[in-house]
Coordinates of C-alpha atoms in Angstrom, one line a residue:
X284 CA -17.8 -24.1 -11.9
X285 CA -20.3 -21.4 -12.8
X286 CA -23.9 -22.4 -13.6
X287 CA -26.1 -21.3 -16.5
X288 CA -27.9 -18.9 -14.1
X289 CA -24.7 -17.0 -13.4
X290 CA -24.5 -13.7 -15.2
X291 CA -21.9 -13.7 -18.1
X292 CA -19.9 -10.9 -16.4
X293 CA -19.6 -13.0 -13.2
X294 CA -18.6 -16.1 -15.3
X295 CA -15.9 -14.1 -17.0
X296 CA -14.4 -13.0 -13.7
X297 CA -14.7 -16.5 -12.2
X298 CA -12.8 -18.0 -15.2
X299 CA -9.8 -15.7 -14.2
X300 CA -9.7 -17.4 -10.8
X301 CA -9.9 -21.0 -12.0
X302 CA -6.4 -22.1 -11.0
X303 CA -5.1 -25.6 -11.5
X304 CA -2.8 -25.8 -8.4
X305 CA -3.4 -25.2 -4.7
X306 CA -5.0 -21.9 -3.8
X307 CA -6.5 -20.0 -0.9
X308 CA -10.2 -19.4 -1.0
X309 CA -11.0 -15.7 -0.4
X310 CA -14.8 -15.6 -1.2
X311 CA -17.3 -15.3 -4.0
X312 CA -17.8 -12.8 -6.8
X313 CA -20.2 -9.9 -5.8
X314 CA -22.3 -8.2 -8.4
X315 CA -25.1 -5.6 -7.6
X316 CA -25.2 -6.7 -4.0
X317 CA -25.5 -10.5 -4.8
X318 CA -22.8 -13.0 -4.1
X319 CA -22.4 -16.0 -6.5
X320 CA -21.0 -19.0 -4.6
X321 CA -20.3 -20.8 -7.8
X322 CA -17.9 -18.1 -8.8
X323 CA -15.1 -18.4 -6.2
X324 CA -12.3 -15.8 -5.8
X325 CA -9.0 -17.4 -5.0
X326 CA -5.3 -16.7 -4.8
X327 CA -2.7 -19.3 -5.9
X328 CA -0.5 -20.5 -3.1
X329 CA 2.6 -20.2 -5.3
X330 CA 2.3 -16.5 -5.8
X331 CA 2.1 -15.4 -2.2
X332 CA 5.8 -14.6 -2.2
X333 CA 4.9 -11.8 -4.8
X334 CA 3.7 -9.7 -1.9
X335 CA 0.4 -8.0 -1.4
X336 CA -1.6 -5.1 0.0
X337 CA -4.7 -5.3 2.3
X338 CA -6.2 -1.8 2.6
X339 CA -9.4 -0.1 3.7
X340 CA -11.0 2.3 6.1
X341 CA -11.2 1.5 9.8
X342 CA -13.9 -1.1 10.6
X343 CA -14.2 -2.5 7.1
X344 CA -12.8 -6.0 8.0
X345 CA -9.0 -5.8 7.3
X346 CA -8.2 -7.8 10.4
X347 CA -10.6 -10.6 9.6
X348 CA -9.1 -10.8 6.1
X349 CA -5.7 -11.3 7.6
X350 CA -7.1 -14.0 9.8
X351 CA -8.8 -15.7 6.9
X352 CA -5.6 -15.8 4.8
X353 CA -3.4 -16.7 7.8
X354 CA -5.4 -19.7 8.9
X355 CA -5.5 -21.1 5.3
X356 CA -1.8 -20.6 4.9
X357 CA -1.3 -22.5 8.2
X358 CA -3.4 -25.4 6.9
X359 CA -1.1 -25.5 3.8
X360 CA 2.0 -25.8 6.0
X361 CA 3.1 -22.2 5.6
X362 CA 4.2 -20.3 8.7
X363 CA 2.7 -16.9 9.2
X364 CA 3.7 -13.8 11.1
X365 CA 1.0 -11.3 12.3
X366 CA 1.4 -8.1 14.3
X367 CA -1.5 -7.7 16.8
X368 CA -1.9 -3.9 17.0
X369 CA -5.3 -3.8 18.7
X370 CA -5.1 -7.1 20.7
X371 CA -7.8 -8.9 18.8
X372 CA -5.8 -11.3 16.6
X373 CA -5.0 -13.8 19.4
X374 CA -8.3 -15.6 18.5
X375 CA -6.4 -17.3 15.6
X376 CA -5.3 -19.9 18.1
X377 CA -8.8 -20.9 19.1
X378 CA -11.8 -22.4 17.2
X379 CA -14.4 -19.9 16.2
X380 CA -17.9 -19.8 17.7
X381 CA -20.8 -20.7 15.4
X382 CA -23.5 -18.0 15.0
X383 CA -26.3 -17.1 12.7
X384 CA -24.2 -14.5 11.0
X385 CA -21.4 -17.0 10.4
X386 CA -23.8 -19.5 9.0
X387 CA -25.4 -17.0 6.7
X388 CA -22.1 -15.7 5.4
X389 CA -20.9 -19.3 4.7
X390 CA -24.1 -20.0 2.7
X391 CA -23.7 -16.8 0.7
X392 CA -20.1 -17.7 -0.5
X393 CA -20.4 -21.5 -0.7
X394 CA -18.1 -22.1 2.3
X395 CA -18.1 -25.3 4.3
X396 CA -17.6 -23.6 7.6
X397 CA -16.4 -25.5 10.7
X398 CA -14.6 -24.0 13.7
X399 CA -10.8 -24.6 14.0
X400 CA -7.9 -22.8 15.6
X401 CA -4.3 -22.7 14.4
X402 CA -1.0 -23.7 16.1
X403 CA 0.3 -20.3 17.5
X404 CA 3.1 -18.7 19.4
X405 CA 2.6 -15.3 21.1
X406 CA 5.4 -12.8 21.4
X407 CA 5.8 -9.4 23.0
X408 CA 8.5 -6.7 22.3
X409 CA 10.9 -6.7 25.1
X410 CA 8.6 -8.8 27.2
X411 CA 6.1 -5.9 27.5
X412 CA 3.1 -8.1 27.4
X413 CA 2.2 -11.7 28.1
X414 CA 4.1 -13.1 25.1
X415 CA 7.6 -14.5 24.7
X416 CA 10.0 -11.6 24.9
X417 CA 11.5 -10.5 21.5
X418 CA 14.7 -8.5 21.7
X419 CA 17.4 -7.3 19.3
X420 CA 20.8 -6.0 20.1
X421 CA 21.6 -2.4 19.1
X422 CA 24.4 -3.7 16.9
X423 CA 22.1 -6.1 15.0
X424 CA 19.4 -3.4 14.7
X425 CA 21.8 -1.1 12.9
X426 CA 22.0 2.7 12.5
X427 CA 19.4 3.2 9.8
X428 CA 16.6 1.5 11.7
X429 CA 17.6 3.1 15.0
X430 CA 17.7 6.5 13.3
X431 CA 14.1 5.9 12.2
X432 CA 13.1 5.1 15.8
X433 CA 14.9 8.2 17.1
X434 CA 13.3 10.4 14.5
X435 CA 16.7 11.7 13.3
X436 CA 17.2 13.8 10.2
X437 CA 19.5 12.6 7.4
X438 CA 22.5 14.4 8.7
X439 CA 22.0 12.9 12.2
X440 CA 21.4 9.5 10.6
X441 CA 24.7 9.7 8.8
X442 CA 26.4 10.7 12.1
X443 CA 24.9 7.8 13.9
X444 CA 26.3 5.5 11.2
X445 CA 29.7 6.9 12.0
X446 CA 29.3 6.1 15.7
X447 CA 28.5 2.5 14.8
X448 CA 31.5 2.4 12.5
X449 CA 33.7 3.7 15.4
X450 CA 32.3 1.1 17.8
X451 CA 32.8 -1.7 15.3
X452 CA 36.5 -0.7 14.7
X453 CA 37.2 -0.4 18.4
X454 CA 35.6 -3.7 19.4
X455 CA 32.9 -2.0 21.5
X456 CA 29.9 -4.3 21.5
X457 CA 26.6 -2.4 21.3
X458 CA 24.1 -4.8 22.9
X459 CA 21.7 -2.3 24.6
X460 CA 21.0 1.4 24.7
X461 CA 23.3 1.8 27.7
X462 CA 26.2 0.6 25.5
X463 CA 25.4 3.1 22.7
X464 CA 24.9 5.9 25.2
X465 CA 28.3 5.1 26.8
X466 CA 30.1 5.3 23.4
X467 CA 28.5 8.7 22.5
X468 CA 29.1 10.0 26.0
X469 CA 32.7 9.0 25.8
X470 CA 33.2 10.7 22.4
X471 CA 31.7 13.9 23.6
X472 CA 33.7 13.9 26.9
X473 CA 37.1 15.6 27.4
X474 CA 38.7 12.1 27.3
X475 CA 37.1 11.3 24.0
X476 CA 37.9 14.6 22.2
X477 CA 40.8 13.1 20.2
X478 CA 38.7 10.1 19.2
X479 CA 35.9 12.3 18.0
X480 CA 38.3 14.1 15.7
X481 CA 39.1 10.8 14.0
X482 CA 35.5 10.3 13.0
X483 CA 35.0 12.5 9.9
X484 CA 31.6 14.3 9.7
X485 CA 30.6 13.8 13.3
X486 CA 30.3 17.0 15.3
X487 CA 30.0 17.2 19.0
X488 CA 26.7 19.1 18.6
X489 CA 25.2 16.3 16.5
X490 CA 26.5 13.6 18.9
X491 CA 24.8 15.5 21.7
X492 CA 21.5 15.6 19.8
X493 CA 21.7 11.8 19.3
X494 CA 22.6 11.3 23.0
X495 CA 19.6 13.3 24.1
X496 CA 17.3 11.3 21.8
X497 CA 18.6 8.1 23.2
X498 CA 18.0 9.3 26.7
X499 CA 14.4 10.2 25.9
X500 CA 13.9 6.7 24.3
X501 CA 15.3 5.0 27.3
X502 CA 13.1 7.1 29.7
X503 CA 10.1 6.0 27.7
X504 CA 10.9 2.4 28.6
X505 CA 12.0 1.4 25.1
X506 CA 15.3 0.1 26.4
X507 CA 13.7 -3.2 27.2
X508 CA 13.5 -4.0 23.4
X509 CA 17.3 -3.9 23.0
X510 CA 19.4 -6.5 24.6
X511 CA 20.0 -10.2 24.8
X512 CA 19.2 -13.0 24.3
X513 CA 18.5 -11.7 20.8
X514 CA 15.5 -13.3 19.1
X515 CA 16.4 -15.8 16.3
X516 CA 14.1 -15.0 13.4
X517 CA 14.3 -18.6 12.3
X518 CA 11.8 -19.3 15.0
X519 CA 9.2 -17.7 12.7
X520 CA 9.7 -20.5 10.1
X521 CA 8.5 -23.4 12.2
X522 CA 5.7 -25.9 11.5
X523 CA 3.7 -27.9 14.1
X524 CA 3.9 -31.6 14.6
X525 CA 0.8 -32.1 12.3
X526 CA 2.5 -30.2 9.5
X527 CA 0.5 -27.0 9.8
X528 CA 2.4 -23.7 9.8
X529 CA 2.8 -22.0 13.1
X530 CA 1.1 -18.6 13.3
X531 CA 3.4 -16.2 15.2
X532 CA 1.5 -13.3 16.8
X533 CA 3.4 -10.3 18.1
X534 CA 1.4 -8.5 20.7
X535 CA 1.7 -4.7 20.3
X536 CA -1.0 -3.0 22.5
X537 CA 1.6 -2.3 25.2
X538 CA 3.6 -0.1 22.8
X539 CA 0.8 1.7 20.9
X540 CA 2.2 5.0 22.3
X541 CA 5.5 4.2 20.4
X542 CA 4.3 3.4 16.9
X543 CA 7.6 4.3 15.3
X544 CA 9.4 1.8 17.4
X545 CA 7.2 -1.2 16.7
X546 CA 6.9 -0.5 12.9
X547 CA 10.7 -0.2 12.7
X548 CA 11.1 -3.3 14.8
X549 CA 9.0 -5.2 12.3
X550 CA 11.3 -4.0 9.6
X551 CA 14.3 -5.4 11.6
X552 CA 12.6 -8.8 11.6
X553 CA 12.3 -8.7 7.8
X554 CA 15.8 -7.4 7.3
X555 CA 17.2 -10.2 9.5
X556 CA 15.2 -12.8 7.6
X557 CA 16.5 -11.4 4.3
X558 CA 20.1 -11.7 5.5
X559 CA 19.9 -15.2 6.9
X560 CA 17.7 -17.1 4.4
X561 CA 19.3 -18.6 1.3
X562 CA 18.1 -17.9 -2.3
X563 CA 15.5 -20.3 -3.3
X564 CA 13.7 -18.6 -6.3
X565 CA 10.0 -19.4 -6.8
X566 CA 8.7 -22.2 -4.7
X567 CA 5.4 -24.2 -4.8
X568 CA 4.5 -22.4 -1.6
X569 CA 6.3 -19.6 0.4
X570 CA 8.5 -20.3 3.4
X571 CA 6.8 -17.5 5.4
X572 CA 4.1 -14.9 4.8
X573 CA 4.6 -11.7 6.9
X574 CA 1.8 -9.3 7.5
X575 CA 3.0 -5.8 8.2
X576 CA 0.2 -4.0 9.9
X577 CA -0.1 -0.2 10.2
X578 CA 2.4 0.1 7.3
X579 CA 2.0 3.9 7.0
X580 CA 3.9 4.2 10.3
X581 CA 6.9 2.7 8.7
X582 CA 7.0 5.1 5.7
X583 CA 5.9 8.3 7.4
X584 CA 8.9 10.7 7.8
X585 CA 11.4 8.1 6.5
X586 CA 14.7 9.3 5.0
X587 CA 15.6 8.6 1.4
X588 CA 18.2 6.0 2.4
X589 CA 15.6 4.3 4.6
X590 CA 13.0 4.1 1.8
X591 CA 15.6 2.8 -0.7
X592 CA 16.5 0.1 1.8
X593 CA 12.8 -0.9 2.3
X594 CA 12.3 -1.0 -1.5
X595 CA 15.3 -3.2 -2.1
X596 CA 14.4 -5.5 0.7
X597 CA 10.9 -6.0 -0.5
X598 CA 12.2 -6.6 -4.1
X599 CA 14.8 -9.1 -3.1
X600 CA 13.2 -11.0 -0.2
X601 CA 10.8 -12.7 -2.6
X602 CA 13.6 -14.9 -3.9
X603 CA 14.2 -16.0 -0.3
X604 CA 10.6 -17.5 -0.3
X605 CA 9.1 -14.8 2.0
X606 CA 5.9 -13.0 1.1
X607 CA 4.9 -9.6 2.6
X608 CA 1.5 -8.2 2.9
X609 CA 1.4 -4.5 3.9
X610 CA -1.8 -3.5 5.8
X611 CA -2.9 0.1 5.8
X612 CA -5.8 2.4 5.1
X613 CA -5.1 3.5 1.5
X614 CA -2.6 2.5 -1.1
X615 CA -1.3 6.1 -0.9
X616 CA 0.3 5.2 2.4
X617 CA 2.8 3.0 0.6
X618 CA 5.5 4.6 -1.7
X619 CA 4.9 4.0 -5.4
X620 CA 8.2 2.0 -5.7
X621 CA 7.0 -0.4 -3.0
X622 CA 3.4 -0.5 -4.2
X623 CA 4.5 -1.5 -7.7
X624 CA 5.9 -4.7 -6.2
X625 CA 2.7 -5.8 -4.5
X626 CA 1.0 -8.2 -6.9
X627 CA -1.9 -9.3 -4.8
X628 CA -4.5 -6.7 -3.7
X629 CA -7.5 -6.9 -1.3
X630 CA -9.1 -3.4 -1.1
X631 CA -11.8 -3.0 1.5
X632 CA -14.2 0.0 1.5
X633 CA -13.0 3.6 1.4
X634 CA -14.8 6.7 2.6
X635 CA -15.3 9.8 0.6
X636 CA -16.5 12.4 3.2
X637 CA -13.8 15.0 2.6
X638 CA -11.9 16.4 -0.4
X639 CA -8.8 14.5 0.8
X640 CA -10.9 11.3 0.9
X641 CA -12.0 11.9 -2.6
X642 CA -8.4 12.3 -3.8
X643 CA -7.5 9.1 -2.0
X644 CA -10.4 7.2 -3.7
X645 CA -9.4 8.5 -7.1
X646 CA -5.7 7.5 -6.5
X647 CA -6.8 4.0 -5.4
X648 CA -9.0 3.4 -8.4
X649 CA -6.1 4.4 -10.7
X650 CA -3.9 1.6 -9.2
X651 CA -6.3 -1.2 -10.3
X652 CA -6.4 -2.9 -13.8
X653 CA -9.3 -1.9 -16.1
X654 CA -12.5 -3.6 -15.3
X655 CA -16.3 -3.5 -16.0
X656 CA -16.9 -2.2 -12.5
X657 CA -17.4 1.5 -11.6
X658 CA -14.7 1.1 -9.0
X659 CA -15.3 4.5 -7.5
X660 CA -18.9 3.6 -6.7
X661 CA -18.1 0.0 -5.6
X662 CA -15.3 1.0 -3.2
X663 CA -17.6 3.5 -1.4
X664 CA -20.5 1.0 -1.2
X665 CA -18.8 -2.2 0.0
X666 CA -20.0 -3.6 3.3
X667 CA -17.9 -5.0 6.1
X668 CA -16.2 -8.2 5.0
X669 CA -16.4 -7.2 1.3
X670 CA -13.5 -6.1 -0.8
X671 CA -12.3 -5.5 -4.4
X672 CA -9.7 -8.2 -5.2
X673 CA -7.1 -8.7 -7.9
X674 CA -4.2 -11.1 -7.6
X675 CA -1.5 -12.7 -9.7
X676 CA -2.4 -15.9 -11.6
X677 CA -0.2 -18.9 -11.7
X678 CA 1.4 -17.5 -14.8
X679 CA 2.1 -14.2 -13.1
X680 CA -0.5 -12.1 -14.9
X681 CA -3.1 -10.0 -13.0
X682 CA -6.5 -11.6 -12.5
X683 CA -9.7 -9.7 -13.4
X684 CA -10.8 -7.2 -10.8
X685 CA -13.5 -8.9 -8.6
X686 CA -15.8 -7.3 -6.1
X687 CA -15.8 -10.1 -3.5
X688 CA -17.9 -11.1 -0.4
X689 CA -15.2 -12.7 1.7
X690 CA -15.4 -15.9 3.7
X691 CA -15.6 -16.0 7.5
X692 CA -12.5 -17.1 9.4
X693 CA -12.8 -20.5 11.1
X694 CA -10.9 -19.3 14.1
X695 CA -12.2 -17.1 16.9
X696 CA -12.9 -13.5 15.6
X697 CA -11.7 -11.7 18.7
X698 CA -9.1 -12.1 21.5
X699 CA -8.8 -15.3 23.5
X700 CA -9.0 -15.2 27.3
X701 CA -5.8 -13.9 29.1
X702 CA -5.5 -17.2 31.0
X703 CA -5.6 -19.2 27.8
X704 CA -3.0 -17.0 26.2
X705 CA -0.7 -17.4 29.2
X706 CA -1.2 -21.1 29.1
X707 CA 0.0 -21.2 25.4
X708 CA 3.1 -19.1 26.3
X709 CA 4.0 -21.1 29.4
X710 CA 3.8 -24.4 27.3
X711 CA 6.0 -23.1 24.6
X712 CA 9.6 -24.4 24.5
X713 CA 10.7 -20.9 23.4
X714 CA 9.7 -19.3 26.7
X715 CA 12.7 -20.7 28.7
X716 CA 15.1 -19.6 25.9
X717 CA 14.0 -16.0 25.7
X718 CA 12.2 -15.1 29.0
X719 CA 15.1 -13.9 31.1
X720 CA 17.3 -11.0 29.8
X721 CA 21.1 -11.4 30.1
X722 CA 23.5 -8.6 30.5
X723 CA 27.2 -9.1 29.8
X724 CA 30.4 -7.2 29.2
X725 CA 30.2 -4.8 26.3
X726 CA 30.9 -1.2 25.4
X727 CA 29.6 0.2 28.7
X728 CA 31.8 -2.0 30.8
X729 CA 34.9 -1.5 28.6
X730 CA 34.6 2.2 28.6
X731 CA 34.0 2.2 32.4
X732 CA 37.1 0.1 32.8
X733 CA 39.2 2.9 31.2
X734 CA 38.5 5.2 34.2
X735 CA 41.5 5.2 36.7
X736 CA 40.9 3.3 39.9
X737 CA 40.6 5.3 43.1
X738 CA 43.8 3.8 44.5
X739 CA 45.7 5.1 41.4
X740 CA 44.6 8.7 42.0
X741 CA 47.5 9.5 44.4
X742 CA 50.2 8.5 41.8
X743 CA 48.6 9.4 38.5
X744 CA 47.0 12.5 37.1
X745 CA 43.4 13.2 38.0
X746 CA 41.1 12.7 34.9
X747 CA 39.0 15.6 33.7
X748 CA 35.3 15.2 32.8
X749 CA 32.7 12.8 34.1
X750 CA 33.8 9.3 34.8
X751 CA 31.4 6.5 33.7
X752 CA 29.5 4.7 36.4
X753 CA 30.9 1.5 37.8
X754 CA 29.8 -1.5 35.8
X755 CA 26.7 -3.2 37.2
X756 CA 26.8 -6.2 35.0
X757 CA 28.6 -9.5 35.5
X758 CA 31.4 -10.1 33.1
X759 CA 31.4 -13.3 31.1
X760 CA 34.5 -14.4 29.2
X761 CA 34.1 -14.7 25.5
X762 CA 34.5 -18.2 24.1
X763 CA 37.2 -18.9 21.5
X764 CA 36.0 -18.9 17.9
X765 CA 35.9 -22.5 16.6
X766 CA 38.0 -23.5 13.6
X767 CA 36.0 -25.0 10.7
X768 CA 37.1 -28.6 11.6
X769 CA 36.1 -28.0 15.2
X770 CA 32.7 -26.9 14.1
X771 CA 32.3 -30.0 12.0
X772 CA 33.1 -32.2 15.1
X773 CA 30.8 -30.3 17.4
X774 CA 28.0 -32.5 18.7
X775 CA 26.5 -34.0 21.7
X776 CA 26.4 -31.7 24.6
X777 CA 28.3 -28.9 22.7
X778 CA 25.9 -29.1 19.8
X779 CA 23.0 -28.9 22.2
X780 CA 24.4 -25.9 23.9
X781 CA 25.1 -24.1 20.6
X782 CA 21.5 -24.7 19.6
X783 CA 20.3 -22.5 22.5
X784 CA 19.5 -19.0 21.3
X785 CA 21.1 -17.4 24.4
X786 CA 24.4 -19.2 23.7
X787 CA 24.1 -18.4 20.0
X788 CA 23.5 -14.8 20.8
X789 CA 26.6 -14.8 22.9
X790 CA 28.7 -16.6 20.3
X791 CA 27.6 -14.5 17.3
X792 CA 29.5 -11.5 18.7
X793 CA 32.1 -13.1 20.9
X794 CA 34.4 -13.8 17.9
X795 CA 34.6 -10.2 16.8
X796 CA 38.1 -8.9 17.3
X797 CA 39.4 -5.4 18.0
X798 CA 39.8 -3.4 14.9
X799 CA 37.6 -5.7 12.8
X800 CA 34.6 -4.0 11.1
X801 CA 31.3 -5.8 11.4
X802 CA 29.7 -6.6 8.1
X803 CA 26.5 -4.7 7.6
X804 CA 23.6 -5.0 5.2
X805 CA 21.1 -2.7 3.5
X806 CA 19.8 -1.2 6.8
X807 CA 23.2 -1.2 8.5
X808 CA 22.1 -4.3 10.4
X809 CA 24.9 -6.7 11.3
X810 CA 25.2 -10.0 9.5
X811 CA 25.2 -12.9 11.8
X812 CA 25.9 -16.6 11.7
X813 CA 23.4 -19.0 13.3

């Protein structure tokens, strides 16, 4: 509650953040360089599925803002997903270290600061890092997302969709890059000429371009991200034994030289969640809050179809109970159709050193509601750990724009020791499920099996064109798809087996029959049953 000594302008702003229900504490209203601890700036827990934006120049405190919001969500029992681009978010799992700076900040904003870490899981794309490996099958990833990774144009993107369509119809499972490469190589070989003619709109030249792009991607080591066991995104929705939400941290420093890949992989996680979660409408608190760091990498060079799919996913996933915060440098990095759906804004300082900077500043100011602040001046004068905030109230209306001195995170503001991170990973029950890659019969083996055996060469015609390599993977027979009654009766050892992600990854695709099209969603990702 504001005191009589609080300026009227500050009291007016504070009244806009006086919510009745549970809320996250962001900081205190800032006016003319002074923070007013009796004028808290907050965000209602129930509107965090309305999405948000955290923006600002490098070094202004965006990462600490993510950490502040994430640890409070965890305390409220809400799971959180964070992408660790620079390798400094792992500290969320450890208690913070008291310091004079932390004590001073807490006093300025009226925070009762005490160190505390969050329950956390650490992941790494394809096992490239210390975290639990996260993989996706090529089939599940889908043609639109893969086209983004391969930097294909719209014509090539459409052609890749046709290749997926062909593989679906022919029962050629695409688990890893070797499978997809084998299908395209077959279609462009003399043996596959007739098959290629049956795929309208796919030319041999375009197929060759895609094949070369896949080869480059594989040579860069990205093949490790595609395969099995496929990561079950339901793992991101877990809570700890004490009721706190688990903070899932995806390590990305090992793939910084492939930014297009990791940003698109994050979109796959969202697309998979969207497909699998039921409609729940507006909840008292979200099921998951997903922080999408370096968001500009996702939108840069994206095709029209890809942008439309992102926009629709962002619009619709809210009703699944999932909130998304895009994290980037300026709002201009996010397409206007997506930006319009981001109801919660935390804008850190911007620079205005160049004409382009000045344009970005002016564009940013125009996206905020009217306020008594000179936002152009405020946004260029904010210090580290300060931001301009506006969120949605409990009634869904925008709150007053508030220059805010933000609270200090209670967890460690920096990376934890490598040994401590390894200990967390080793202790996780998920490590045994996802650590070891599996490689089973799929398109590569099936196409290789079509090549005549050496002993048949004397009695049959000699094939033309290059023969695929001999399969180097162990074949595993596909289990019979259970009838509904069988599924209801499944339990005991069978139920335990089916709860294993490796077995589920196997079973999801084992029931697909030849000639049966896989159902695909907005991004062309395959729909699966858990």
